[in-house]
Short mmCIF file of C-alpha atoms and ligand atoms in Angstrom, two decimals:
data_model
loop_
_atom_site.label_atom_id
_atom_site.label_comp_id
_atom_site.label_asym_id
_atom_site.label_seq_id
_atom_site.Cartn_x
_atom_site.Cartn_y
_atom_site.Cartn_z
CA UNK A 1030 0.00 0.00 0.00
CA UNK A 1031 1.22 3.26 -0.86
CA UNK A 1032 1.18 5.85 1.68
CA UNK A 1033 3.55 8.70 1.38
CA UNK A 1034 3.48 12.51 0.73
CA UNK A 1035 3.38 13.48 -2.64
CA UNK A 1036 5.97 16.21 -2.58
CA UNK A 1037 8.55 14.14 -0.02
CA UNK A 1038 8.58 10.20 -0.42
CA UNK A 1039 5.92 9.27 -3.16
CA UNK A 1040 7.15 6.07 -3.87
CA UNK A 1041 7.36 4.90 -0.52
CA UNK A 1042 5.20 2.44 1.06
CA UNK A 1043 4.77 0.87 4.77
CA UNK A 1044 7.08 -1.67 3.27
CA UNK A 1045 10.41 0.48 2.34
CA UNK A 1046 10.99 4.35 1.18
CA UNK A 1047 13.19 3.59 -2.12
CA UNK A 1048 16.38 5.85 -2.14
CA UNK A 1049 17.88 8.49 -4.99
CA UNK A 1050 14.01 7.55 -6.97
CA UNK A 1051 14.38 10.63 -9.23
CA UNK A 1052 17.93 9.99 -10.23
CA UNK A 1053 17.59 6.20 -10.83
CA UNK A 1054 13.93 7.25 -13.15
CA UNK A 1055 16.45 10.14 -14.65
CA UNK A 1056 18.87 7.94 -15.78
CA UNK A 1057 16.37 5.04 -17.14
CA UNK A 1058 14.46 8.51 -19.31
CA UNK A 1059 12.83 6.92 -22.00
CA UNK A 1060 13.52 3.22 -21.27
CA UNK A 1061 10.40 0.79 -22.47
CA UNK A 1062 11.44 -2.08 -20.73
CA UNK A 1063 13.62 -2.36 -17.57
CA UNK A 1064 14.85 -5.19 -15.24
CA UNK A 1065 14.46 -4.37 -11.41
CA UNK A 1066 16.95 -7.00 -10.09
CA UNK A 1067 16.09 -6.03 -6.24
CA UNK A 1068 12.44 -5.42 -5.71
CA UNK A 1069 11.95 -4.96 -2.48
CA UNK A 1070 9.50 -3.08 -1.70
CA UNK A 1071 8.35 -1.89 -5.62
CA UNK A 1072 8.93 1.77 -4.75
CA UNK A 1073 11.46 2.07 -7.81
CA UNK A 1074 9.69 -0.21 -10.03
CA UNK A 1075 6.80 1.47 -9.05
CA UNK A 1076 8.19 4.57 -10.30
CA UNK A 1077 9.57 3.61 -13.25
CA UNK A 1078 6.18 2.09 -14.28
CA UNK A 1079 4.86 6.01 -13.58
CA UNK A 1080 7.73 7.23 -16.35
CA UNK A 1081 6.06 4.99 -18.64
CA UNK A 1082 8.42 1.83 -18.62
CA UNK A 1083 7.84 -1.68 -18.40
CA UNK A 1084 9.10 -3.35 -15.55
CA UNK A 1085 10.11 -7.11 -14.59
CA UNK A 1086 11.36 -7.28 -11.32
CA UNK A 1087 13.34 -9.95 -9.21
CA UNK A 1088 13.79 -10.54 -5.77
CA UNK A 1089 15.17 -13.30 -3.57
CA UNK A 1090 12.56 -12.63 -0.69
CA UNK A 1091 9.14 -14.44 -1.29
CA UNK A 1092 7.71 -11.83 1.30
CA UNK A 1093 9.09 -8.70 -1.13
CA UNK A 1094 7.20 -10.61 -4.61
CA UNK A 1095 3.92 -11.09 -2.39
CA UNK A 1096 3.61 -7.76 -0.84
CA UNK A 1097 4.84 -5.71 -4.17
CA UNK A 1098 2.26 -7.60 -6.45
CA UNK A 1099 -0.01 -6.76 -3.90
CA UNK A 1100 1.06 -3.36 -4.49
CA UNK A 1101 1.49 -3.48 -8.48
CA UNK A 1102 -1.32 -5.26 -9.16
CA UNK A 1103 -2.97 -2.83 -11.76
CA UNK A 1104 0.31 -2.78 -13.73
CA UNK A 1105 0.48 -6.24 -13.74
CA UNK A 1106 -2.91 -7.03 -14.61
CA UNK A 1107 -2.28 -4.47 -17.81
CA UNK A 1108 0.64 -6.97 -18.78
CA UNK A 1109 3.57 -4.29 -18.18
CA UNK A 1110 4.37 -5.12 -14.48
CA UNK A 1111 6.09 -9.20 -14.22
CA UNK A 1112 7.40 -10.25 -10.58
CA UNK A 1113 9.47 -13.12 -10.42
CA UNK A 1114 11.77 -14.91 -7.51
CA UNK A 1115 14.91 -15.47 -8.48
CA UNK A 1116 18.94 -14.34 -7.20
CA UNK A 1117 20.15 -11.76 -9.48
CA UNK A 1118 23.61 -13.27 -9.58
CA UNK A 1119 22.07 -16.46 -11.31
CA UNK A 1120 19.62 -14.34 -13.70
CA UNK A 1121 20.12 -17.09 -16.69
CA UNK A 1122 18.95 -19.60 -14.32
CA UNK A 1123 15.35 -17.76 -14.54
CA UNK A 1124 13.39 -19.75 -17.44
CA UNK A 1125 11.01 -16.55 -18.16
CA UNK A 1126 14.08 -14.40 -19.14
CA UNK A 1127 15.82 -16.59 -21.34
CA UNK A 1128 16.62 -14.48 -24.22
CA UNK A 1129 15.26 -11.50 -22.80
CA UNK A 1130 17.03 -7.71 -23.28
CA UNK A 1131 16.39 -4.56 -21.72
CA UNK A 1132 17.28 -1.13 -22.20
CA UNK A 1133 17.63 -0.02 -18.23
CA UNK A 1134 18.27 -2.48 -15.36
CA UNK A 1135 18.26 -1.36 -12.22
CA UNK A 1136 20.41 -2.93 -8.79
CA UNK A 1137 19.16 -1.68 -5.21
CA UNK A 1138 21.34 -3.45 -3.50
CA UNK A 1139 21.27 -4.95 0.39
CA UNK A 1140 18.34 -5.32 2.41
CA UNK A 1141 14.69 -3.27 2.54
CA UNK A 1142 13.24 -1.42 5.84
CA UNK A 1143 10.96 -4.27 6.13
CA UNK A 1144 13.19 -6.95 6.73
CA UNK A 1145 15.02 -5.31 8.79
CA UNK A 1146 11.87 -4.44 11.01
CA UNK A 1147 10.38 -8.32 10.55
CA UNK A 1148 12.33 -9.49 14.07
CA UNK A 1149 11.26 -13.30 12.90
CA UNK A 1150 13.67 -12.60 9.74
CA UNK A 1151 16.55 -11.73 12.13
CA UNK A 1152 18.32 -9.04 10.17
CA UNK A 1153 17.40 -6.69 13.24
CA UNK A 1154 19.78 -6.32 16.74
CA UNK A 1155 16.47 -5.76 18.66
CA UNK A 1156 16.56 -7.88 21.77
CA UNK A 1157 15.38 -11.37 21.56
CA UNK A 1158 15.58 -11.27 17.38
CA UNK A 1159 16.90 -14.97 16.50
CA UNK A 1160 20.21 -14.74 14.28
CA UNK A 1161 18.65 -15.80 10.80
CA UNK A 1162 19.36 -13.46 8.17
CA UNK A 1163 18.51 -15.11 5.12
CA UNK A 1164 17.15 -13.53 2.17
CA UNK A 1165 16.08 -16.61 0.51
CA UNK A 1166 14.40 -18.59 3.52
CA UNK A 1167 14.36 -21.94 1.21
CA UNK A 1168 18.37 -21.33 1.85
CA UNK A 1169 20.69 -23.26 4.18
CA UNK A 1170 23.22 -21.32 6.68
CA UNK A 1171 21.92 -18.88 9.00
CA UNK A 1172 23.29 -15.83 10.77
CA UNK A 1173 23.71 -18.39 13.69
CA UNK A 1174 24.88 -21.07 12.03
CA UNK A 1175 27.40 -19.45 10.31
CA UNK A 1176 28.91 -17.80 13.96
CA UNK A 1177 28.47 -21.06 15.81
CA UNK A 1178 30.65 -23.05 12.86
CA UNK A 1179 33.02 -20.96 10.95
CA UNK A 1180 36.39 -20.31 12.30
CA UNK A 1181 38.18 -17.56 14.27
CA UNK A 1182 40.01 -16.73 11.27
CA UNK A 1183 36.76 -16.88 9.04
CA UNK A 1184 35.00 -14.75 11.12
CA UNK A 1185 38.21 -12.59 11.51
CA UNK A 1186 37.88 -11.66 8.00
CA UNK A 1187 34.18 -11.24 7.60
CA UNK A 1188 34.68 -8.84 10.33
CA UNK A 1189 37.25 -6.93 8.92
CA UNK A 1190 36.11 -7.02 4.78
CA UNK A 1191 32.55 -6.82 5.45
CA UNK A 1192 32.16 -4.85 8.85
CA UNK A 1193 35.37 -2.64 7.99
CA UNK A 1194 36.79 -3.30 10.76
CA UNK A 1195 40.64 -3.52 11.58
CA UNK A 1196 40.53 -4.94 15.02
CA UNK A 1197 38.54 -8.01 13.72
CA UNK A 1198 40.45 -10.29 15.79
CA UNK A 1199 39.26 -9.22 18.64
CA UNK A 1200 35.41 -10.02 18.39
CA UNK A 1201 36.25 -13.16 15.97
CA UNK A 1202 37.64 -14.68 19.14
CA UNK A 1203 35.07 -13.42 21.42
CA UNK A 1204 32.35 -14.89 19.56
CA UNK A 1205 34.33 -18.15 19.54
CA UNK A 1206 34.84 -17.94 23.29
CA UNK A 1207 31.23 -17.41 24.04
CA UNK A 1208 30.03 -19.70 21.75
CA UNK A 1209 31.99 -22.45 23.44
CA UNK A 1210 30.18 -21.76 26.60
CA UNK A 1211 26.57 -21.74 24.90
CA UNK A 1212 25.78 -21.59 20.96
CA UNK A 1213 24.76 -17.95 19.30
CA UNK A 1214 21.24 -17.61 18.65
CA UNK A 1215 19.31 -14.49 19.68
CA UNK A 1216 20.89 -10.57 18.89
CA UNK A 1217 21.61 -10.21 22.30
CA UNK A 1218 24.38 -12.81 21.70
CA UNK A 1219 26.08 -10.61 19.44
CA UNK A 1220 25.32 -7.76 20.39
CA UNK A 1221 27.03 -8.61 23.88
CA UNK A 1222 30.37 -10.26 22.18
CA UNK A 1223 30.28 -6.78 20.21
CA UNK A 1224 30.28 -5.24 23.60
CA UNK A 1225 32.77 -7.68 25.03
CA UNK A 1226 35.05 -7.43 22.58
CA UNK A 1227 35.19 -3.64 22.43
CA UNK A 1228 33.96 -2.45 25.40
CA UNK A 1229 30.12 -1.64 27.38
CA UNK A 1230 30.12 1.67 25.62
CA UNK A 1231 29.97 0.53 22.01
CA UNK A 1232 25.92 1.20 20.73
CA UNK A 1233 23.99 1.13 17.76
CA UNK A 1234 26.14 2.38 15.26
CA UNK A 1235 28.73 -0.72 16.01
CA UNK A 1236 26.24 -3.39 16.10
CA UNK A 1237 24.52 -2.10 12.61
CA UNK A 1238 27.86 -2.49 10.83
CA UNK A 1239 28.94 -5.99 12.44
CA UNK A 1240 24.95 -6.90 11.67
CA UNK A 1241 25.61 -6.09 8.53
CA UNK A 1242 29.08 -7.73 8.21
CA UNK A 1243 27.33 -11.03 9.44
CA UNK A 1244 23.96 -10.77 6.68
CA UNK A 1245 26.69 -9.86 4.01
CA UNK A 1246 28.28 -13.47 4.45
CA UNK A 1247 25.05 -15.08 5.07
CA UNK A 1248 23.75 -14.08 1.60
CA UNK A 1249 27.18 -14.15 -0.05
CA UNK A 1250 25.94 -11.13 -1.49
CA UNK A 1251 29.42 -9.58 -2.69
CA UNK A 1252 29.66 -12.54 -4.72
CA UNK A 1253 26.11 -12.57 -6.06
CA UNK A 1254 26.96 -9.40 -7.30
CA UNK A 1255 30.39 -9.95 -8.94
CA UNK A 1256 28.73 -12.54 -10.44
CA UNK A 1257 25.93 -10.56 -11.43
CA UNK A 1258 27.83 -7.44 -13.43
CA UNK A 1259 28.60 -8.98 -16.37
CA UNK A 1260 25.28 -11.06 -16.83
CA UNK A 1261 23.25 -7.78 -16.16
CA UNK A 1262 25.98 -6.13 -18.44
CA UNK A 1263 25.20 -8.82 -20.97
CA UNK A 1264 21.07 -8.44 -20.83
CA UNK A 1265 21.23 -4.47 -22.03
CA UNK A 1266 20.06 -3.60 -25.39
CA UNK A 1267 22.80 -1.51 -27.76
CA UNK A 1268 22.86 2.16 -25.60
CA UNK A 1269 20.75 0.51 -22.15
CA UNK A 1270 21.75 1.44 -18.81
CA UNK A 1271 23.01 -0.32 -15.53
CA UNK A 1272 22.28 1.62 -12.20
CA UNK A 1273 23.58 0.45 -9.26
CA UNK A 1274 22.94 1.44 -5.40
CA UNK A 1275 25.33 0.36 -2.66
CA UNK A 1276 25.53 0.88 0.45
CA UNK A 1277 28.92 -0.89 1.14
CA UNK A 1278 32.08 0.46 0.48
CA UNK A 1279 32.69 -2.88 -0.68
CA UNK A 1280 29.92 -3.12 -2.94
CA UNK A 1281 30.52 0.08 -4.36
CA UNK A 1282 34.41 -0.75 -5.17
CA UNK A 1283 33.57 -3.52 -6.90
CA UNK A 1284 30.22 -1.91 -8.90
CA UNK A 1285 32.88 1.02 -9.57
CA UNK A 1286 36.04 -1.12 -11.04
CA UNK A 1287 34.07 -3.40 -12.86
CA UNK A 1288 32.31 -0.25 -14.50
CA UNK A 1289 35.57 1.91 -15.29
CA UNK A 1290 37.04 -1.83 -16.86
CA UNK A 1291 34.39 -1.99 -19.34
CA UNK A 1292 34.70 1.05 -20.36
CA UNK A 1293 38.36 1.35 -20.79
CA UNK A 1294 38.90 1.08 -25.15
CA UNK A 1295 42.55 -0.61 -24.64
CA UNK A 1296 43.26 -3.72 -22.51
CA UNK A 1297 46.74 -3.96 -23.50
CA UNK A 1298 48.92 -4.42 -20.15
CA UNK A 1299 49.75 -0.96 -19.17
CA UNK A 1300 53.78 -1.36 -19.69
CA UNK A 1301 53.06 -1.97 -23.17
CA UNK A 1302 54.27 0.96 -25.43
CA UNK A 1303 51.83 0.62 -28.16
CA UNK A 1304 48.15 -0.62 -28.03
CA UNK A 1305 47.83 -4.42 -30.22
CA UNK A 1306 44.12 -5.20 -28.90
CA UNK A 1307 42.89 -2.94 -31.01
CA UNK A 1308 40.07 -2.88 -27.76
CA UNK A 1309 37.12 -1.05 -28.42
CA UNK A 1310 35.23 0.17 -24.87
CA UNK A 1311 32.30 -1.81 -24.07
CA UNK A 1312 30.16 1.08 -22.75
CA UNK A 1313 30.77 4.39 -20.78
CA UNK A 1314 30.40 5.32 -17.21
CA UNK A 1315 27.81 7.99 -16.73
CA UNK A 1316 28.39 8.78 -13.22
CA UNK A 1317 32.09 10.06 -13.08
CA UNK A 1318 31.98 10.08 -9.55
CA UNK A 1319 29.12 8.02 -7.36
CA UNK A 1320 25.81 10.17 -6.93
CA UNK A 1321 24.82 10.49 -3.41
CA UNK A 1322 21.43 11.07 -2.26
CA UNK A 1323 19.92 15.03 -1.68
CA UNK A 1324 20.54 16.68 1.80
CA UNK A 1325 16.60 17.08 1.63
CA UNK A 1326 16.16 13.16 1.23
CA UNK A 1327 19.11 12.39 3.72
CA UNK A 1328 17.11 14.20 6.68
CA UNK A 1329 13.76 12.55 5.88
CA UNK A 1330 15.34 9.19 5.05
CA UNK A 1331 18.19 7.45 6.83
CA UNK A 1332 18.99 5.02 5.18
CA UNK A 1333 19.79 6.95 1.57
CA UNK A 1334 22.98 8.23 3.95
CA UNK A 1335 25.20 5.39 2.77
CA UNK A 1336 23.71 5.56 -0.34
CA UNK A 1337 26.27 5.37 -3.75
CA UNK A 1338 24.68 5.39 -7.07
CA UNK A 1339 26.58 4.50 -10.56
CA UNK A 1340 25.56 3.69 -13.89
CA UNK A 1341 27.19 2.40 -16.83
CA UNK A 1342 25.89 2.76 -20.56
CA UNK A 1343 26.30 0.19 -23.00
CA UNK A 1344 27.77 0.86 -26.46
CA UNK A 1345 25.77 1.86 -29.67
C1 SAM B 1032 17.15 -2.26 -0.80
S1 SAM B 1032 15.92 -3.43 -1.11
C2 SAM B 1032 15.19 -2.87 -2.61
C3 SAM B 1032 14.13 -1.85 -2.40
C4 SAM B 1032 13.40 -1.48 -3.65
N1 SAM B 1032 14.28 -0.84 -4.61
C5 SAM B 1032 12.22 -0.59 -3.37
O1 SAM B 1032 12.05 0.43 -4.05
O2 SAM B 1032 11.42 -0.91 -2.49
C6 SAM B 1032 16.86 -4.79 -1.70
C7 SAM B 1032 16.04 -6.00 -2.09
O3 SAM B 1032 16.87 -6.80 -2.92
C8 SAM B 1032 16.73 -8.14 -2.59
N2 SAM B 1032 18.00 -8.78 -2.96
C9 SAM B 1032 19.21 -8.60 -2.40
N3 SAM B 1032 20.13 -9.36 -3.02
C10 SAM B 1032 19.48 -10.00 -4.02
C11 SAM B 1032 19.90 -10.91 -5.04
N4 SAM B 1032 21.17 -11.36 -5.12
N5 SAM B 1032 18.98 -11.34 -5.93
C12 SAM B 1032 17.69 -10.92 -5.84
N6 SAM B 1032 17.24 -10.08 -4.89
C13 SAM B 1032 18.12 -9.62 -4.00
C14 SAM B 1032 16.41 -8.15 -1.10
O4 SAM B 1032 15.70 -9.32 -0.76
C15 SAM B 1032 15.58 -6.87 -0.95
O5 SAM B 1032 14.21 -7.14 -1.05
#
């Protein structure tokens, strides 16, 4: 259900309030059909159908598919909405878009307000939330399987890559210690190793990014996406567009190297005095540097803070 302000959030709904909206729609202007590969909530497909575009959307959460259908029901009884379940990094494994092309496809990457707020989906440090974390429930592995069974150097480094963290050591072997004692399974078993490893006064802002760290590994969701790039890459008509929104520095390395590759026109290794590939650049980058969401939509939307938008358009 829609319910938002039609000068402030009007694409959001009591599921999610979609970030950077009017840049992502800016960049897709005059697309006819485009690929949502994360959605969520439907507040970007949503408006993109408004702009005039047809939309098929994706999403590994059976929850997001019911509720936006729910929500997009009129486009999709007109035949220009399609909602399907599927992981974006294993797109040709989806049988109704074999063969299919689009001119924009859109990423939104990491988790929606919803989940987060669902305690039974365990994304959320609230007290008492169990440590699940999945996207894709029909998954194995959760959030508290993976910190009662990987080890102290495995959690070491999904500390420190994922949670950017450079004392990683330090709650890797707290967890462990704990864990010895009695298995992780609620928040409150984190959130008190966070606190044990770095001290009582540690608070939200610590626990979000070593929450994070944790549902990053759970989903394997930095290698969904490098997967992902080059089969989205490969689904664009001649001239579409790839928009992608991170909100990981990690993420957004990756979505910005594998972006500035493609576009480079000579691959010849750079001590090489002359070029002998003869390379011709796949596509350009359109965002030089990563867009970041409006001051305006910062204050009314916290999320959209960590917010990193860049898009990539395909050769003619
Ligand atoms: C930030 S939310 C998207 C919000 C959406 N743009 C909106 O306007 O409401 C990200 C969504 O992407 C989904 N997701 C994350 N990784 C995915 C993947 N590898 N394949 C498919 N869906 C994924 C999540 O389940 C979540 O629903």
């Amino acid at each position: 259900m829609t319910d938002s302000d039609p000068l402030t959030g009007r694409w959001d709904s009591s599921y999610h309030a979609p970030v950077m909206v009017e840049e992502v729609v800016a960049l897709f202007k005059g697309a006819k059909q485009v690929l949502d590969c994360t959605l969520g909530g439907g507040g970007h497909s949503e408006a993109l159908l408004a702009s005039g575009a047809s939309v098929v959307a994706i999403d590994r959460d059976e929850a997001a598919i019911t509720e936006a259908r729910e929500r997009l029901a009129p486009h999709e009884a007109s035949g220009r909405f399609l909602a399907l379940r599927g992981n974006f990094g294993e797109i040709d494994r989806i049988p109704e878009l074999a063969g299919r092309t689009f001119d924009g496809i859109l990423a939104d990457l990491g988790v929606s307000s919803r989940q987060i707020d669902a305690d039974e989906r365990g994304f959320s440090f609230r007290p008492g939330a169990l440590l699940d974390m999945r996207m894709d429930r029909r998954s194995t592995g959760t959030a508290a399987d993976l910190l009662n069974t990987l080890d102290e150097a495995e959690l070491s480094q999904i500390f420190r890559d994922y949670g950017d963290e450079p004392r990683a050591n330090r709650l890797a072997r707290e967890v462990v210690r704990r864990r010895d004692r009695k298995p992780m399974r609620v928040s409150d078993d984190l959130v008190d190793a966070i606190r044990g490893a770095y001290g009582a006064r540690t608070g939200p802002s610590e626990f979000a990014r070593f929450f994070q760290a944790v549902r990053i590994a759970v989903n394997d969701e930095l290698a969904a996406l490098e997967k992902a790039l080059p089969l989205l890459r490969d689904r664009l008509d001649p001239r579409g567009v790839l928009a992608v929104i991170s909100y990981h520095s990690g993420e957004d390395r990756l979505v910005k190297h594998t972006i500035r590759g493609w576009s480079q026109s000579c691959i010849c290794p750079p001590k090489q005095l002359h070029c002998t590939c003869r390379g011709k650049a796949l596509g350009e980058v359109l965002t030089k540097r990563a867009l970041a969401a409006s001051p305006a939509e910062t204050a009314m939307n916290s999320r959209s803070r960590s917010a990193r938008l860049r898009a990539w358009r395909k050769a003619a």
